[in-house]
Amino acid sequence: MKEERVEDQSRPQWRSLDELTGSPEYRQYAETEFPDFFEETFDFPPDAENAALSRRSFLGVMGATLALTGLAGCQRPLAKILPYSKLPEDLLPGVPQTYATVMPFRGMGEGILVTSNEGRPTKIEGNPDHPSSLGATHGFAQASILELYDPDRSQLPMEGGAARTWDEFNTWLTPKLSALRAVGGRGLAFLSLPTASPVLRAKRTEILSAFPNARWVDYEPVNRDNAIEGSRIALGRPTRQLIAFDQADVIVSLDSDFLFVEPNSVRHAKDYAHRRRVASERDTMNRLYMVETVFSITGSMADHRLRIAPSQVGEVARALAFSLSANHNTYLGGQTWAAVRLSDPVLAFVERMAHDLAEHRGRSIVIAGATQPPEVHALAMALNHALGNVGPVVRYTGEPYPGEQRQGIAGLAHSMDTGEVNFLVVLGGNPVYNAPADIDFTAKMRKVPDVVCLGLYHDESSEKASWHLPETHFLETWGDGEAWDGTRSIQQPLIAPMYQGKSELEVLSLFLGRPADAHALVQEQYGREWGVFSASRWDRALNDGVVPAGTAFAEVVATPDMSGTSAAWSRRAPAPANGLEVLFRPDYSVWDGRFANNSWMQELPDPMTKIVWDNAALMSLKTAKSLGVKDGDLVSVSVANREMEIAACVVPGMADGSVVLPLGYGRTRAGRVGNGVGFNTYALRTTTGMDIAPATVKAGAGHYSLVRTQDHQALEGRPLVREGTVEEYRKNPEFAREMNEAPPPISLYTNKEYDFTKPPQWGMSIDLNTCIGCNACAIACQSENNVPTVGKKQVKKNREMHWIRIDRYYVGDVEDAEAVHQPIPCMQCENAPCENVCPVNATNHSADGLNQMVYNRCIGTRYCLNNCPYKVRRFNFLAWRKDQPEVIKMAMNPDVTVRMRGVMEKCTYCVQRINRKRIEAKNAQRELKDGEIVTACQQACPTEAIVFGDLKDAESRVAKLKAQERSYTLLEELNTQPRTFYLARLRNPNLEMEKA
Amino acid sequence: MSEKSAARPSAPSPPYGVMAEFVTPADLMRATGRLRARGYTKIEAYSPFPIHGLDRALGHGGSKVPWIVLGGAVLGASSGLALQWWTSAVSYPIRVGGKPFFSVPAFVPITFELGVLFSAFAALLGMLALNRLPQPYHPVFNHSRFHRVTDDRFFLAVEAGDPMFNVERAEHDLSDAGGLNIEVLQA
Amino acid sequence: MIFPKWTNRTPIPVAIGGGVLLVLVVTAFAYYISPYSTQVGYAPTQPVPYSHKLHAGALGMDCRYCHVAVERSPVAMVPVSQTCMNCHSVIKKDSDKLAPIRQSVETGMPVAWVRVHHAPDFVYFNHSVHVNAGVGCESCHGRIDQMEVVRQAKPLNMAWCLDCHRAPEKYVRPPEFVTAMGYVPAGNQLDLGRQLVKARNIHPPTDCGGCHR
Amino acid sequence: MSTATMPPEPRELVPDDPRRRLTLVHGGHSFADITRMVCAPVEEPAPRGWWIGFGIAFACLGLFVAMVVYLVLVGIGIWGLNNPQAWGFDTTNFVWWVGIGHAGTLISAILYLFRQKWRTAINRFAEAMTIFAVICALMFPTIHVGRIWMLWMALPIPNWESVWPQFRSPLLWDVFAVGTYFTVSLIFWYMGLIPDLATLRDRAKSKIRWLVYGILAMGWRGSARHWSNYEKAYLILAGISTPLVLSVHSIVSFDFAVSIIPGWHTTIFPPYFVAGAIFSGFAMVMTLAIVARRAFRLTDIITIDHLDNMNKIMLVTGMMVGYAYLMEFFISWYSGNRYEMFTFVNRAFGPYAWAYWIMITCNVLVPQIFWFRRNRRSIPVMFVASILINVGMWFERFVIIMSLSRDFLPSSWGYYKPTWVEICTLIGSLGLFFTFFFLFLRFLPMVAMAEIKNVLPQADAHGHGQGGVPAGEPA
């Protein structure tokens, strides 16, 4: 890797890119039918090829040669240094730079900071100044670095699979455009992803004014239509909710996975965690009631959880409304709500919720999940209003993006069918793959003479289109984006387009006949908005990552129209009397399928099921029993006479009588990584059943191998994750430590010449009370530390390489289980068992208490792994990076060695970051400040559950946390003296409810 | 053979001694006694296997091998411990598992093993040295039937170094003692 | 069949001879693989016959004029072609030897210098921290000012690094002399060194993590 | 000389009374007979059986080499190892072979110290077996590392990084312990060979044989002085080998006992491993002896009494390991440590229960048949039993190492399945062993002639025994 760094540092970025994409290795990858480099690794040729990747592996081979053929290894390799010819301004080779930009995702812009090494973006962090991020990120943002360097991204315009140039496209387009212009764009249709970019929106309106008769449809498989429609019902206009979870004492979530799936989840998690963080037994905590079907990570954080079929969630909402109005004198606009027939325990649950809400008027919140129908959203809004939560907890702004995507796509498909559309432009989406099955978009597309498809990949849709245009990655182009609250950020490129991509903005300007590059277009737009373009303001916008001076949406005051809401309820379709229901939801790893070709995401275990490289039909144990299937058996699910086979996955704590189908798998043209991984559940998703649909499920033939990173789900009564209620904590703050008694440490060794007292002494705190198990840390670590992926077959052999893993245990009864998350990085034990057994001193201790791992010293006895009670060590059983495409090297962190096969590796507390800051401090002749060194996992964590620092500095955050009564170390009876410690988890149950 | 036949006729050099063959250990024992009684001091017996009391009968002292081995043991153990101490506590002290640089308990096994190793070498080399081995040639090999000494025959040699050595008398005494195939050994 | 007399004279010479031979072979091998044979004296020919002897020696240019990053970055930074042209746009502007530089500036293509000092890529050496701590360029690179062609002067093996990391006082200089060539300490280096180490609070790591990540 | 006329007939073992001594060698053979019988396999052309056996063994050796090359080229991943189970067949085979390697030196040394004269018949090839087994054992720690070309770093070699091995690691103790054990065994073996090599030298017909054996015999001429130094040195070697044997397998057991993994971290391991080693070692000697004595017509030298004695020893050691198995369970319960308890319950009833019960059957139940004299003296019975015991002892090590599959954190529990590569490597190592062994049978005397002669009645130089003129000798 170092070699790479040296070269890249001294070379203008575009050159290195040309070189890379032009390099023979690369071509081979771009052209040949690819080896499935994540598959079985038996038929390897000798390791020599690895030399290409890093000189470490070269050394290995050198050693090998030495061992085998004697002294051949002693000749010195010729290395070149390629300096710039002119030094770009404010670039200092060897010193990474950070730029602020914004990532378009889920119809909003997520503010990020990107680290760039000599023109290679290598790491993504949250932007502390950005309201939707506050410095944290989700895994998708972290992983988009890998997406940028994905060699499977489309590189050239293509006409029916044949490579073309942009000029050729223009010559093809121009006559068609003039024809279209003549008819005002009749027959022209655009299908795009909803965007949070004002510039892009402006450009779209421009298009529509240029082609008045053209139609514009937005469609994203995972959309917010329900919520927006709900707001229309309740408030009479499309409205967006800004929820301040840090203001809520009681949260009632109606199937809303607001900590992960809902937009702005990172901010939600931050605010939510703010009210779970306790320093002493006097602190209070919020209480979360979760009513859901699937077992979501939000559900795993709930204090009370009601598992119920998706169609019943609405009934619960109605029962809640009834109970509030009937028993807790809550005024619901004079509308009377009939009692709802539900089972007694459910009603009891509802009653308690109602009681708790009533007790916390103005300090509570009711939210409905995106998969719930509009009326549920409307009712939730109404309840918030009735409970006086509007204002203190939830605020409304206009919805900049009215939605109606579901009707949109259906309508478009219809008019494609009737031949009204003769020129379709698909901008970014992948309708062929993810449009509702019943509209059969592929067939409709065939009826459209000209289809132009702009996309990051030559995907399922592009394959069917007459023209495919390569799109730029968001890190390659200019643009802008709105945070959830409307705050704007400029999207600035970190790197010149690696391939011949153009952004949607640029493509639209092509259609306008005024080709321009994105940079100019964005500046032009802001110049228009600011009246006159101000360079200083522009620079500040780029520097801060947010456009200065209140660009947030204006708040709107709206009173709910109760009659409308209840009218909507009266129109509500009756829930299916009996039979199973399916619920479609985005996948925790690949979302709607757009990350399917991202090996980091594919190998990232699902936070709850721990499944990698797959999706499955999630169902409760009882449901599985009733179907007569076991985990991994194939079941055939049919919805409205559409049928598919999918593996069943038994999930404790899931609602009976329902099957959850994660979206985003079973892609056919995702790329080498994503093709044919998992099951395409879009096949069952129809316009009428986009979220919830009645279904029949029966046992299928055969078994499917679902691979999990965690095979055993129970704690076996071991005090690993320590948990208590707030009450227990108040009674006995020490409860966590008393859950395990450790014998007094006695030692054979009395003459210890050293101890770990001289500051700094590094330590890490992990607060189990705020960890939501979202996996952001795992991906951040993977990106920071060049952690390889190994593929499904190797994970099946328990050979995954993650340096930080999140253990998830189910506690309580299998049917109605609760779940706990426990991130496990290296414990950096002071008395590290791994060190004692290493015969070559390859792992040992630094003065500041780091358990160091010296790859170049390691001979790979694996004894350390055996002797690690936490099993955090990872061994390179094979040359994982052997068949890795050349270009992936550019995603590597140059400060971290790329490990070759045969060596052990593990979490280092990001020693490279420690050293960097230490050197900075030394050069400046100053001391390190607390919080100056931030580990990758800590930086990404949306809930600030991870805190790193100097344990010997009494003022440091980590030292204060260590001092808390809740803090405990894992397996302290082994006297390993871990530096990583945990803060016990607390639940805040409603006591009456417990009694009930 | 060639050397032997070459040596035989022209025998100016003084002989090494006179050697006789015996059939059983008992005979050898008896003969040894006789010769000792006659006052011979420099006689040596040869046998296919060790015979109890024979070296006493020949008037040999005890073996010195034990002392050599003791030396080896001490050297081995001490160098073993020294190696571990110097590398772990002096040359490059590295913190390992919170144990001291000089972790005596952990260093015991290797110390012991090296002690054993060195003593084993001492035993072998000591034995060879005291037996003046390797020594491919020795005058006794010149006896025409000596090759059976490693099979089933027993030999007794009176060496020329003996003060009362005299070829004729030696031959006579050996045959008295029941020795067969008596031969004069060329040096 | 018995062994001739002379064979008795063989064992001892054979034993001794064998021993000596073994020692010789091992020593030879050890030297062959040592940095003293593989590293020291490595002096490849460069695309441009740049003479440090002339520039750093005779003209007395400061190292940092070209190696600008050395105080702020892990890499000292091989100068960009433009740096050469700062002078050579005026002096020797038509020299054939400088053709590659001129070409590079025109085309923007880099000049492919050959790396002389090469730390293995599992070693993370940082120039800035060493220079700021007062480790002279000379300490690791030798008398650059006397080199017509740059050659590796020091073995740069780990034991060699440790020598200074364990006792920096033996080598550190006052900051102002970092780039000085042929520097002679004013007074006893050890005393001076101890003061500097104390004053600038220099404690170089001997932990693996200091250089290996 | 009243007893001189006593006719020689086989008797039961009795205390070693010079006048009533067991006839260790049957058939009243003379010294010359012994020489002839023992040298025959070395001097006569090899029987067809030998060629077949050697051929098979050599083929397996080829397999071993192939597997190692494959491993070095591709990596440890071609084995079934994983996280949490970073050791599997590799370490199992290592410990198993080392265990087998303990019988030789034990028989030679300890029985020698205890003046068990019957050892003389079997010690030579027991020692040979030791050396070959230890070679096989050493193979596994060597090839099981991820970067074999960096293995030199595990030895205290002065280097340009000035970094040394880590002497607190049991693996490094192994390097020294097993290395020492190998060297000492070799010395011990060679020393015992010297007189017999002299015999072969003196019987040599061809020039080459004469030269080779001559050089190896180093001019041994069996003088009284030779013998006295020789016997003293031999006695001392026996004396130091005894604690060595015990120490080596104790240290091998430290690989596990010194760690902190439940099921490994146990103080009973050293004695338990040593007992197991003797157990398996004798089993292997038995297997080989049974075949060799038949094939090379040495039934008069390696008599049924010898086998009987070995069976008794196997019975005893078998019960020792049985006791250890019980004690492990008791201690884990008594410790009150939840992880220990779980591990042992899991051992007997968890995913690897099958292996556990194979172990119990072969190591504890099978030896019980040796309570009966009939079984102790029945060749087929003991042959089968000895093989079963070798299998059982392999599984003992496997079971112990599989403790890794379920240690402290349930989240990282796993299951280990060997790949075909590992199985072939195990078979290959057997090939390595037998290749050596077959060569040994052909080129070196498999019984210590000098020692055997020494225990013949007529070897007694003090007038006991038959004395007089041996059979077939002109007076």
PDB file of C-alpha atoms in Angstrom, chain A residues 223-296:
ATOM      1  CA  ASN A 223     -40.543   6.055  -0.727  1.00  0.00           C
ATOM      2  CA  ARG A 224     -42.469   8.223   1.673  1.00  0.00           C
ATOM      3  CA  ASP A 225     -45.769   8.398  -0.210  1.00  0.00           C
ATOM      4  CA  ASN A 226     -47.707   7.075   2.772  1.00  0.00           C
ATOM      5  CA  ALA A 227     -46.386   9.704   5.133  1.00  0.00           C
ATOM      6  CA  ILE A 228     -46.949  12.521   2.659  1.00  0.00           C
ATOM      7  CA  GLU A 229     -50.415  11.327   1.831  1.00  0.00           C
ATOM      8  CA  GLY A 230     -51.051  11.046   5.537  1.00  0.00           C
ATOM      9  CA  SER A 231     -50.066  14.658   5.992  1.00  0.00           C
ATOM     10  CA  ARG A 232     -52.387  15.611   3.149  1.00  0.00           C
ATOM     11  CA  ILE A 233     -55.232  13.885   4.944  1.00  0.00           C
ATOM     12  CA  ALA A 234     -54.461  15.265   8.363  1.00  0.00           C
ATOM     13  CA  LEU A 235     -53.123  18.700   7.535  1.00  0.00           C
ATOM     14  CA  GLY A 236     -54.566  19.277   4.102  1.00  0.00           C
ATOM     15  CA  ARG A 237     -51.183  19.787   2.503  1.00  0.00           C
ATOM     16  CA  PRO A 238     -47.988  17.808   1.984  1.00  0.00           C
ATOM     17  CA  THR A 239     -46.060  18.364   5.148  1.00  0.00           C
ATOM     18  CA  ARG A 240     -42.809  17.085   6.591  1.00  0.00           C
ATOM     19  CA  GLN A 241     -42.354  16.344  10.278  1.00  0.00           C
ATOM     20  CA  LEU A 242     -39.218  17.400  12.110  1.00  0.00           C
ATOM     21  CA  ILE A 243     -39.191  15.352  15.276  1.00  0.00           C
ATOM     22  CA  ALA A 244     -36.939  16.335  18.172  1.00  0.00           C
ATOM     23  CA  PHE A 245     -36.545  12.960  19.832  1.00  0.00           C
ATOM     24  CA  ASP A 246     -34.430  14.531  22.522  1.00  0.00           C
ATOM     25  CA  GLN A 247     -37.556  16.366  23.679  1.00  0.00           C
ATOM     26  CA  ALA A 248     -39.717  13.257  23.971  1.00  0.00           C
ATOM     27  CA  ASP A 249     -40.124  11.374  27.250  1.00  0.00           C
ATOM     28  CA  VAL A 250     -42.450   8.833  25.708  1.00  0.00           C
ATOM     29  CA  ILE A 251     -42.123   7.600  22.153  1.00  0.00           C
ATOM     30  CA  VAL A 252     -44.788   5.459  20.523  1.00  0.00           C
ATOM     31  CA  SER A 253     -43.607   4.021  17.250  1.00  0.00           C
ATOM     32  CA  LEU A 254     -46.201   2.427  15.006  1.00  0.00           C
ATOM     33  CA  ASP A 255     -43.887   0.170  12.979  1.00  0.00           C
ATOM     34  CA  SER A 256     -41.481   3.050  12.427  1.00  0.00           C
ATOM     35  CA  ASP A 257     -37.807   2.017  12.331  1.00  0.00           C
ATOM     36  CA  PHE A 258     -36.867   5.643  12.886  1.00  0.00           C
ATOM     37  CA  LEU A 259     -33.355   4.768  14.091  1.00  0.00           C
ATOM     38  CA  PHE A 260     -32.364   3.359  10.731  1.00  0.00           C
ATOM     39  CA  VAL A 261     -34.880   3.159   7.927  1.00  0.00           C
ATOM     40  CA  GLU A 262     -36.650   6.506   8.136  1.00  0.00           C
ATOM     41  CA  PRO A 263     -34.878   9.482   6.546  1.00  0.00           C
ATOM     42  CA  ASN A 264     -32.773  11.573   8.923  1.00  0.00           C
ATOM     43  CA  SER A 265     -32.181   8.394  10.954  1.00  0.00           C
ATOM     44  CA  VAL A 266     -28.694   9.471  11.979  1.00  0.00           C
ATOM     45  CA  ARG A 267     -30.055  12.613  13.568  1.00  0.00           C
ATOM     46  CA  HIS A 268     -32.921  10.656  15.115  1.00  0.00           C
ATOM     47  CA  ALA A 269     -30.455   8.210  16.631  1.00  0.00           C
ATOM     48  CA  LYS A 270     -28.344  11.024  18.037  1.00  0.00           C
ATOM     49  CA  ASP A 271     -31.327  12.740  19.618  1.00  0.00           C
ATOM     50  CA  TYR A 272     -32.807   9.493  20.852  1.00  0.00           C
ATOM     51  CA  ALA A 273     -29.512   8.409  22.414  1.00  0.00           C
ATOM     52  CA  HIS A 274     -29.292  11.769  24.081  1.00  0.00           C
ATOM     53  CA  ARG A 275     -32.180  10.711  26.289  1.00  0.00           C
ATOM     54  CA  ARG A 276     -30.802   7.204  26.930  1.00  0.00           C
ATOM     55  CA  ARG A 277     -27.427   8.418  28.144  1.00  0.00           C
ATOM     56  CA  VAL A 278     -27.319   8.388  31.926  1.00  0.00           C
ATOM     57  CA  ALA A 279     -24.385   9.485  34.081  1.00  0.00           C
ATOM     58  CA  SER A 280     -25.893   8.677  37.447  1.00  0.00           C
ATOM     59  CA  GLU A 281     -28.922   6.997  38.962  1.00  0.00           C
ATOM     60  CA  ARG A 282     -30.560  10.419  39.239  1.00  0.00           C
ATOM     61  CA  ASP A 283     -30.777  10.848  35.480  1.00  0.00           C
ATOM     62  CA  THR A 284     -34.005  10.087  33.669  1.00  0.00           C
ATOM     63  CA  MET A 285     -34.517   8.203  30.441  1.00  0.00           C
ATOM     64  CA  ASN A 286     -37.120   8.305  27.714  1.00  0.00           C
ATOM     65  CA  ARG A 287     -39.398   5.335  27.156  1.00  0.00           C
ATOM     66  CA  LEU A 288     -39.966   3.716  23.785  1.00  0.00           C
ATOM     67  CA  TYR A 289     -43.059   1.733  22.919  1.00  0.00           C
ATOM     68  CA  MET A 290     -42.623  -0.231  19.711  1.00  0.00           C
ATOM     69  CA  VAL A 291     -45.511  -1.732  17.790  1.00  0.00           C
ATOM     70  CA  GLU A 292     -44.077  -3.670  14.877  1.00  0.00           C
ATOM     71  CA  THR A 293     -44.066  -6.806  12.801  1.00  0.00           C
ATOM     72  CA  VAL A 294     -40.420  -7.383  12.002  1.00  0.00           C
ATOM     73  CA  PHE A 295     -37.812  -7.280  14.738  1.00  0.00           C
ATOM     74  CA  SER A 296     -36.096  -4.004  13.823  1.00  0.00           C
TER      75      SER A 296
END
